[in-house]
XYZ file of C-alpha atoms in Angstrom:
395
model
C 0.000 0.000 0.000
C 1.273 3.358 -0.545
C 0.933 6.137 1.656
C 0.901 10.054 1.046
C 1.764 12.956 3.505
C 2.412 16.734 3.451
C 3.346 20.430 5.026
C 0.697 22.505 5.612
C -0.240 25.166 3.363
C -0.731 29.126 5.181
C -3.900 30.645 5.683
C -6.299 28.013 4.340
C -4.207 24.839 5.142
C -6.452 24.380 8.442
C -9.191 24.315 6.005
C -7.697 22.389 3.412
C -6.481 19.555 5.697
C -9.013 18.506 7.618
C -11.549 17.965 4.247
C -10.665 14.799 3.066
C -12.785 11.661 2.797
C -12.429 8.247 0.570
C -14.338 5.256 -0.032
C -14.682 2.061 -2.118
C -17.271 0.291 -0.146
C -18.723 4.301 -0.212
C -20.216 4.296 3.307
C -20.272 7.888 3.620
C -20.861 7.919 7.080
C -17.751 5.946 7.734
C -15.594 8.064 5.650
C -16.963 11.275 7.682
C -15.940 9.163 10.721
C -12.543 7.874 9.655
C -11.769 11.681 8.702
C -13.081 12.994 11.922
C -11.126 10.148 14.089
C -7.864 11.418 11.700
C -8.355 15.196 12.169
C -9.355 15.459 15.806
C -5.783 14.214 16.848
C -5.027 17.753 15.553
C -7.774 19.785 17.329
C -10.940 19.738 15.107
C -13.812 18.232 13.416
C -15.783 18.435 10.696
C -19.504 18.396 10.149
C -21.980 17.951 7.621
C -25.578 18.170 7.104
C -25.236 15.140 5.007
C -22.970 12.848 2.858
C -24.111 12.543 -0.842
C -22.514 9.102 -2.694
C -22.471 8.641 -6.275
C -20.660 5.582 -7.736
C -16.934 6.531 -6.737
C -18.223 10.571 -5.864
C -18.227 11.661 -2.857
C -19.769 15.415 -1.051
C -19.885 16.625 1.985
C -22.982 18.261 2.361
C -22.360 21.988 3.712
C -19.739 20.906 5.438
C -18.108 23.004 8.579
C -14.654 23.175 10.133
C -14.624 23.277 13.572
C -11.625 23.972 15.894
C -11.111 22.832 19.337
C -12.269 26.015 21.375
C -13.000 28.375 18.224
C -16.321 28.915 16.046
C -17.114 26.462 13.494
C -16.125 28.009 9.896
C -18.648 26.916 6.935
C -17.053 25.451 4.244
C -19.779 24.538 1.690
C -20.157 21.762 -0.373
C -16.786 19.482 -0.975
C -16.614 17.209 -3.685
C -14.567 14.371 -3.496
C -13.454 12.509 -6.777
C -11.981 8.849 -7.134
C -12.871 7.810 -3.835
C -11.460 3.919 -2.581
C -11.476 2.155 -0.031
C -7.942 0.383 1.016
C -7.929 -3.464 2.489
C -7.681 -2.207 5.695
C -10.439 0.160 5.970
C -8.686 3.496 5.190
C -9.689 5.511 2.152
C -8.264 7.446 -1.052
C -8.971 10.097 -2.543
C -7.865 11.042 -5.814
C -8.973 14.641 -5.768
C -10.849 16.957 -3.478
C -12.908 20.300 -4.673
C -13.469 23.283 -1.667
C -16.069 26.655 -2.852
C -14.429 29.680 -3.808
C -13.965 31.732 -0.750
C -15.427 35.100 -0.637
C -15.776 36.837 2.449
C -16.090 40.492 3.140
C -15.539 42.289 7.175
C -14.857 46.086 8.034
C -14.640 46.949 4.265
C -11.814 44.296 3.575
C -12.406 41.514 1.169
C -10.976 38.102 1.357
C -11.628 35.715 -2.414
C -9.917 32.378 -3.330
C -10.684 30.441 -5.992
C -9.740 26.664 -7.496
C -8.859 25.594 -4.010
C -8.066 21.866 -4.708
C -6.155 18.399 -2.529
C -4.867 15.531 -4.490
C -3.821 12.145 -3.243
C -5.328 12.244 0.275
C -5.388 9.232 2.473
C -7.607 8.540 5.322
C -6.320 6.167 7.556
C -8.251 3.487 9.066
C -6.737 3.389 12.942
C -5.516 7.172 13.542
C -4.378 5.799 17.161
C -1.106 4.383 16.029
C 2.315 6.223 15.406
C 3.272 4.803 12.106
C 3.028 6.042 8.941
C -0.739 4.532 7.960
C -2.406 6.330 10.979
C -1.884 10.176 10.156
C -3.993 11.597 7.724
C -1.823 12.879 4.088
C -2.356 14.748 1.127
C -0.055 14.455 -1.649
C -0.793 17.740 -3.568
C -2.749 21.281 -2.545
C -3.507 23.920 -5.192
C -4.996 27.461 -5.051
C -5.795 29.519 -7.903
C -6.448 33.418 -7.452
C -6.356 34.910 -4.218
C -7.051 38.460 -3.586
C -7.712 41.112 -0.877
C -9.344 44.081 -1.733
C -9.657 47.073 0.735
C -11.873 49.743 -0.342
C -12.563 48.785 -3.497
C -8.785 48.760 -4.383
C -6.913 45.416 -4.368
C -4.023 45.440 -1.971
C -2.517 41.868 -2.412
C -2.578 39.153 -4.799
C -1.539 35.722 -5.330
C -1.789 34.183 -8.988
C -1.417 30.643 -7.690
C -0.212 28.591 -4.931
C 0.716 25.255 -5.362
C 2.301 22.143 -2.902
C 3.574 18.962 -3.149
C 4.928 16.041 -0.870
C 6.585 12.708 -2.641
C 7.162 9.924 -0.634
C 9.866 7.777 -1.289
C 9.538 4.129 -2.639
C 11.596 2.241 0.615
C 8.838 4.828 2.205
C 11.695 6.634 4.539
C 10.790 9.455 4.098
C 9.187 12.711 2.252
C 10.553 15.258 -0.145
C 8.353 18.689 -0.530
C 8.388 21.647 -2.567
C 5.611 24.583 -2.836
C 5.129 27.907 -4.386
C 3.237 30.898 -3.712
C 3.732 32.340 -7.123
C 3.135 36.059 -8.821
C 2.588 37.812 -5.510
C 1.561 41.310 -5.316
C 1.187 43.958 -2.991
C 0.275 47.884 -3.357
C 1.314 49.601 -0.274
C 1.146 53.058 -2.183
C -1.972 53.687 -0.159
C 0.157 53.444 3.650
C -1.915 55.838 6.278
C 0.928 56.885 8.302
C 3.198 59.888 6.086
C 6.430 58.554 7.766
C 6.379 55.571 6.565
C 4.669 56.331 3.160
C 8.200 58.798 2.660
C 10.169 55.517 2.960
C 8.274 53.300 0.870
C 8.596 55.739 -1.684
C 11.876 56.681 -1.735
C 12.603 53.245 -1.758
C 10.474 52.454 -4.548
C 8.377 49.935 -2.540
C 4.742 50.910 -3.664
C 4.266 48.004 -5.524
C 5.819 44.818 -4.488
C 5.557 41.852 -7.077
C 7.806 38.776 -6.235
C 7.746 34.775 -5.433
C 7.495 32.578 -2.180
C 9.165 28.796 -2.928
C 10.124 26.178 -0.682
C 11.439 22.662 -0.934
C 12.546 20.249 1.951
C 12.815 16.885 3.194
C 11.934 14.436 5.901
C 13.864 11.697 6.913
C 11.428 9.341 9.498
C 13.856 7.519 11.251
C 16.304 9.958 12.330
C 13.571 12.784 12.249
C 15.619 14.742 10.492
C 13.665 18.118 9.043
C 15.944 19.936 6.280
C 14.038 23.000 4.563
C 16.629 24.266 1.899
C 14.824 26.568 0.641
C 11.894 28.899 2.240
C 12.791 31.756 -0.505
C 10.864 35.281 -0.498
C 11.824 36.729 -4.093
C 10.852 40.265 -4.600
C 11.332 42.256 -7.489
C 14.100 45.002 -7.776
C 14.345 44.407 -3.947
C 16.122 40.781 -3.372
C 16.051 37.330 -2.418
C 15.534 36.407 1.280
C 16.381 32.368 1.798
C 15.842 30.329 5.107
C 17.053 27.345 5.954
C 17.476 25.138 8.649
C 18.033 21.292 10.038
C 17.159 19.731 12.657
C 16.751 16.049 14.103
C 14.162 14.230 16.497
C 11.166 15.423 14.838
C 10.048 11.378 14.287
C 6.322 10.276 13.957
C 6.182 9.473 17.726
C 7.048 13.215 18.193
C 4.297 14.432 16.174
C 1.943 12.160 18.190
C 3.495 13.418 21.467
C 2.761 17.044 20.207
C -0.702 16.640 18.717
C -1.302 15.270 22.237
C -0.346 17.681 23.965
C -1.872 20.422 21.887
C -5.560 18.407 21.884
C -5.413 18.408 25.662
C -4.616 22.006 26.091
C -7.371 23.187 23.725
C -9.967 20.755 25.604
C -9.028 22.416 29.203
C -11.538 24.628 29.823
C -9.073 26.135 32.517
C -7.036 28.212 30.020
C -3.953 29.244 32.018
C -3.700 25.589 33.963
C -3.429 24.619 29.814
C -1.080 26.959 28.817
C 1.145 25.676 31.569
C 0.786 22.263 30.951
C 1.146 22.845 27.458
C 4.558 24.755 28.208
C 5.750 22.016 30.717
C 4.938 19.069 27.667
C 6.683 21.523 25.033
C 9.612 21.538 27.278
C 9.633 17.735 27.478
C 9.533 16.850 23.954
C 12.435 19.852 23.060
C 14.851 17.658 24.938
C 14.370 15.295 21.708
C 15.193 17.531 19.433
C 18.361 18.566 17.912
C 19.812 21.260 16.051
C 21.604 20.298 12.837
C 22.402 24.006 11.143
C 20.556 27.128 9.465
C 21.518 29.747 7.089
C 19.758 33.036 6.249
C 21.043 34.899 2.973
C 20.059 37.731 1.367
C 20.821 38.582 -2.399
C 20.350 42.209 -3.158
C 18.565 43.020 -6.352
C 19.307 46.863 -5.644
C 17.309 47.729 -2.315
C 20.661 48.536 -0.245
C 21.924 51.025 -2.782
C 18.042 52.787 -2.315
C 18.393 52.412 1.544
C 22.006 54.145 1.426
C 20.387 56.797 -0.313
C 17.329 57.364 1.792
C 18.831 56.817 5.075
C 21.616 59.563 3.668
C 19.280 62.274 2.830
C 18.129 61.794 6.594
C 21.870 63.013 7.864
C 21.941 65.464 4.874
C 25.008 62.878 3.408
C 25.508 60.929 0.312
C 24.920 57.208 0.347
C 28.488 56.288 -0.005
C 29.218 58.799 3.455
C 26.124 57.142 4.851
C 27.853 53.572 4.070
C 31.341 54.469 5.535
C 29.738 55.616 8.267
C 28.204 52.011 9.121
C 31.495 50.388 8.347
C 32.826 53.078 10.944
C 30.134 52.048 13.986
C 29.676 48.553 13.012
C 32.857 47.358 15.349
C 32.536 50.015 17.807
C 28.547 48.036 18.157
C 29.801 45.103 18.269
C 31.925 45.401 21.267
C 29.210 44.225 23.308
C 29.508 40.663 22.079
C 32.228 40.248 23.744
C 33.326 37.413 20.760
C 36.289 38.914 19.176
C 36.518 36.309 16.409
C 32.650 36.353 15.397
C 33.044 40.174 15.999
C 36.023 40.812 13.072
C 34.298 38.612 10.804
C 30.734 40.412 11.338
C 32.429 43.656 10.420
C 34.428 41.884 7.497
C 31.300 41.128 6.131
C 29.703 44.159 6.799
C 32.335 46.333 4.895
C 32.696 43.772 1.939
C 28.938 43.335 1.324
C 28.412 47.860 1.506
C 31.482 48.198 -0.565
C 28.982 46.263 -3.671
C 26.302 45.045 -2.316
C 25.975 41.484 -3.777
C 25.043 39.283 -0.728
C 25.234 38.783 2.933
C 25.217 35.073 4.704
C 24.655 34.255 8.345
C 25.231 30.498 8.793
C 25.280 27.705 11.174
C 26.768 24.589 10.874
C 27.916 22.798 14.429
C 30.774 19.887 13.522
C 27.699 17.665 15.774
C 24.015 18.161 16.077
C 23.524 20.072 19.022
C 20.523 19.188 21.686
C 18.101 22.246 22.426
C 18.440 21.688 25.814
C 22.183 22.665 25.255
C 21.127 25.314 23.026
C 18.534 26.734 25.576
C 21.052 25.866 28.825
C 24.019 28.307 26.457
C 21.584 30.704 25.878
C 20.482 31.411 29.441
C 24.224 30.787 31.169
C 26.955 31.968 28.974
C 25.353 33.364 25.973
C 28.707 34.679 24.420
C 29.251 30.788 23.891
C 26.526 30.150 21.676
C 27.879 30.977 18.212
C 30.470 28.643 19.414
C 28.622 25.823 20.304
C 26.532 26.678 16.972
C 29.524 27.352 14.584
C 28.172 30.240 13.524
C 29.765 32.122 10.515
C 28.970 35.590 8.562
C 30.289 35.809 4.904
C 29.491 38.958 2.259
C 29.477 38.285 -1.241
C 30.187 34.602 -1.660
């Protein structure tokens, strides 16, 4: 049997997630059931004023969303296309189809259209912690989304798109998404201080990319995002990434747990601190495995120089030696004379032509939170140490 699994998308992912449902044998109470028994491990459940089955069609009569301790949110119908049933009681579901969203509050409104999952599976026991108990979706697609405020639309997305690939020994996932031709107008900004700096720096109109890709390795738990890339448009290229080990399928268990039992105390601080006290427990399983955070400049720092200049009545070049000037003297404080030359290395290389700017991490072991956390509170100046943290300009 194959399995599927995925990330969860922003903003509607909730949504998304928790509406899928499969059968063969088509007992559309059972799938309703199975999906419910799958989704409430995360905090939720999902109604319906009925369950509509035609040959290997499935719909969720206006169906609702609701989260532990929040209002239910009406979905609509959901249409549910090349439904199965597995041998073991679990369904598949070849594609999914949510309503276009349109929702208007305070003036502001919210549309989404083509909202779409692919490849969901239902499992048939969601108690276990193995692979066939969580419930998956193998693709997630959005077409248009828009906010319009006023009548004027203030931010766009021409698509968004996800997708999780598990591998044939089955150990493990690889993911990529993209939020793709994204658009914002902030020529419209109330305040007049900050609508000076978005136009000297030429920000009115943003239009860039979000992409990501990723891994998952089950056994060791190991997490490694590459990429988590903000692209924007004569402005640059922002890129996170990070490691980290631990995060196995018994962890997610552990947290869903946790979570579901907080949101189900009706005693909301004695849940917060229980929640904390749990959180704490399962970070002593993780591990930190490195990060990096780069920006590439696609001409923003040379229109920052400027602006920031015509403040001190200076030209950007005076208002970039002056940085280089101050950038030891505010580093002192770090009291890490190695990390501290190499910050204002980098520093002077990257405003001499701006190109790019690094901050990395990459410890010779993976490093324990707890160590992390313990460095952090006692001896701080040891962390980029322990971390192996390095800051590079223009490589």
């Amino acid at each position: 049997m194959t399995f599927y699994r995925t990330t969860r998308l922003m903003l509607s992912g909730a949504a998304f997630l928790s509406l899928a449902g499969s059968a063969v044998a088509l007992d559309g109470q059972d799938i309703l059931k199975k999906l419910n028994a799958a989704y409430s491990t995360q905090g939720g459940t999902i109604t319906a004023d009925g369950v509509d089955v035609n040959d290997t069609t499935v719909t969720l009569k206006n169906a609702s969303f609701k989260p532990t301790g929040s209002d239910a949110l009406n979905i609509g119908d959901i249409t549910m296309t090349g439904v199965e049933e597995d041998e073991d009681g679990g369904y598949y579901i070849e594609e999914a189809a949510f309503p276009d969203i349109n929702v208007t509050k305070d003036g502001t409104t919210v549309s989404a259209s083509e909202l779409t999952l692919g490849g969901i599976s239902i499992p048939a026991d969601a108690n276990g912690d193995r692979l066939d108990s969580i419930l998956l979706y193998e693709t997630a697609h959005a077409g248009p989304i828009k906010v319009v405020n006023g009548g004027k639309e203030v931010f766009s997305l021409g698509e968004t798109e996800m997708n999780l690939t598990l591998r044939e020994d089955e150990s493990g996932f690889d993911f990529d998404g993209a939020f793709k031709s994204m658009k914002a107008d902030l020529s419209d900004t109330p305040d007049p201080q900050a609508k000076e700096a978005i136009e000297k720096l030429a920000l009115q109109h943003l239009n860039g990319d979000i992409t990501m890709k990723g891994a998952w390795d089950l056994g060791p738990g190991a997490i490694d995002i590459s990429e988590f890339a903000l692209d924007v448009t004569n402005v640059g290229r922002l890129n996170l990434a990070f490691k980290i080990s631990g995060y196995t399928l018994p962890f997610v268990k552990s947290l869903q747990e946790a979570t579901k039992a907080s949101e189900t105390n009706p005693n909301k601080e004695e849940a917060q601190q229980a929640l904390g006290l749990a959180m704490l427990g399962l970070m002593q399983q993780l591990s930190f495995n490195g990060a990096e955070i780069r920006f590439d400049d696609a001409s923003i720092t040379k229109r920052a120089l400027e602006y920031a200049g015509s403040k001190q009545n200076i030209s950007a070049q005076q208002m970039a030696d002056a940085l280089k000037a101050m950038a030891p003297i505010a580093l002192t404080q770090l009291n890490i004379p190695e990390l501290q030359n190499a910050i204002s290395a980098a520093v002077n290389t990257y405003l001499d032509d701006p190109n790019s700017f690094t901050v990395s991490a990459a410890p010779p072991q993976p490093v324990p939170f707890p160590t992390i956390m313990g460095a952090a509170m006692g001896a701080p100046n040891t962390l980029p140490n322990v971390l192996g943290v390095k800051v590079t300009a223009n490589q």
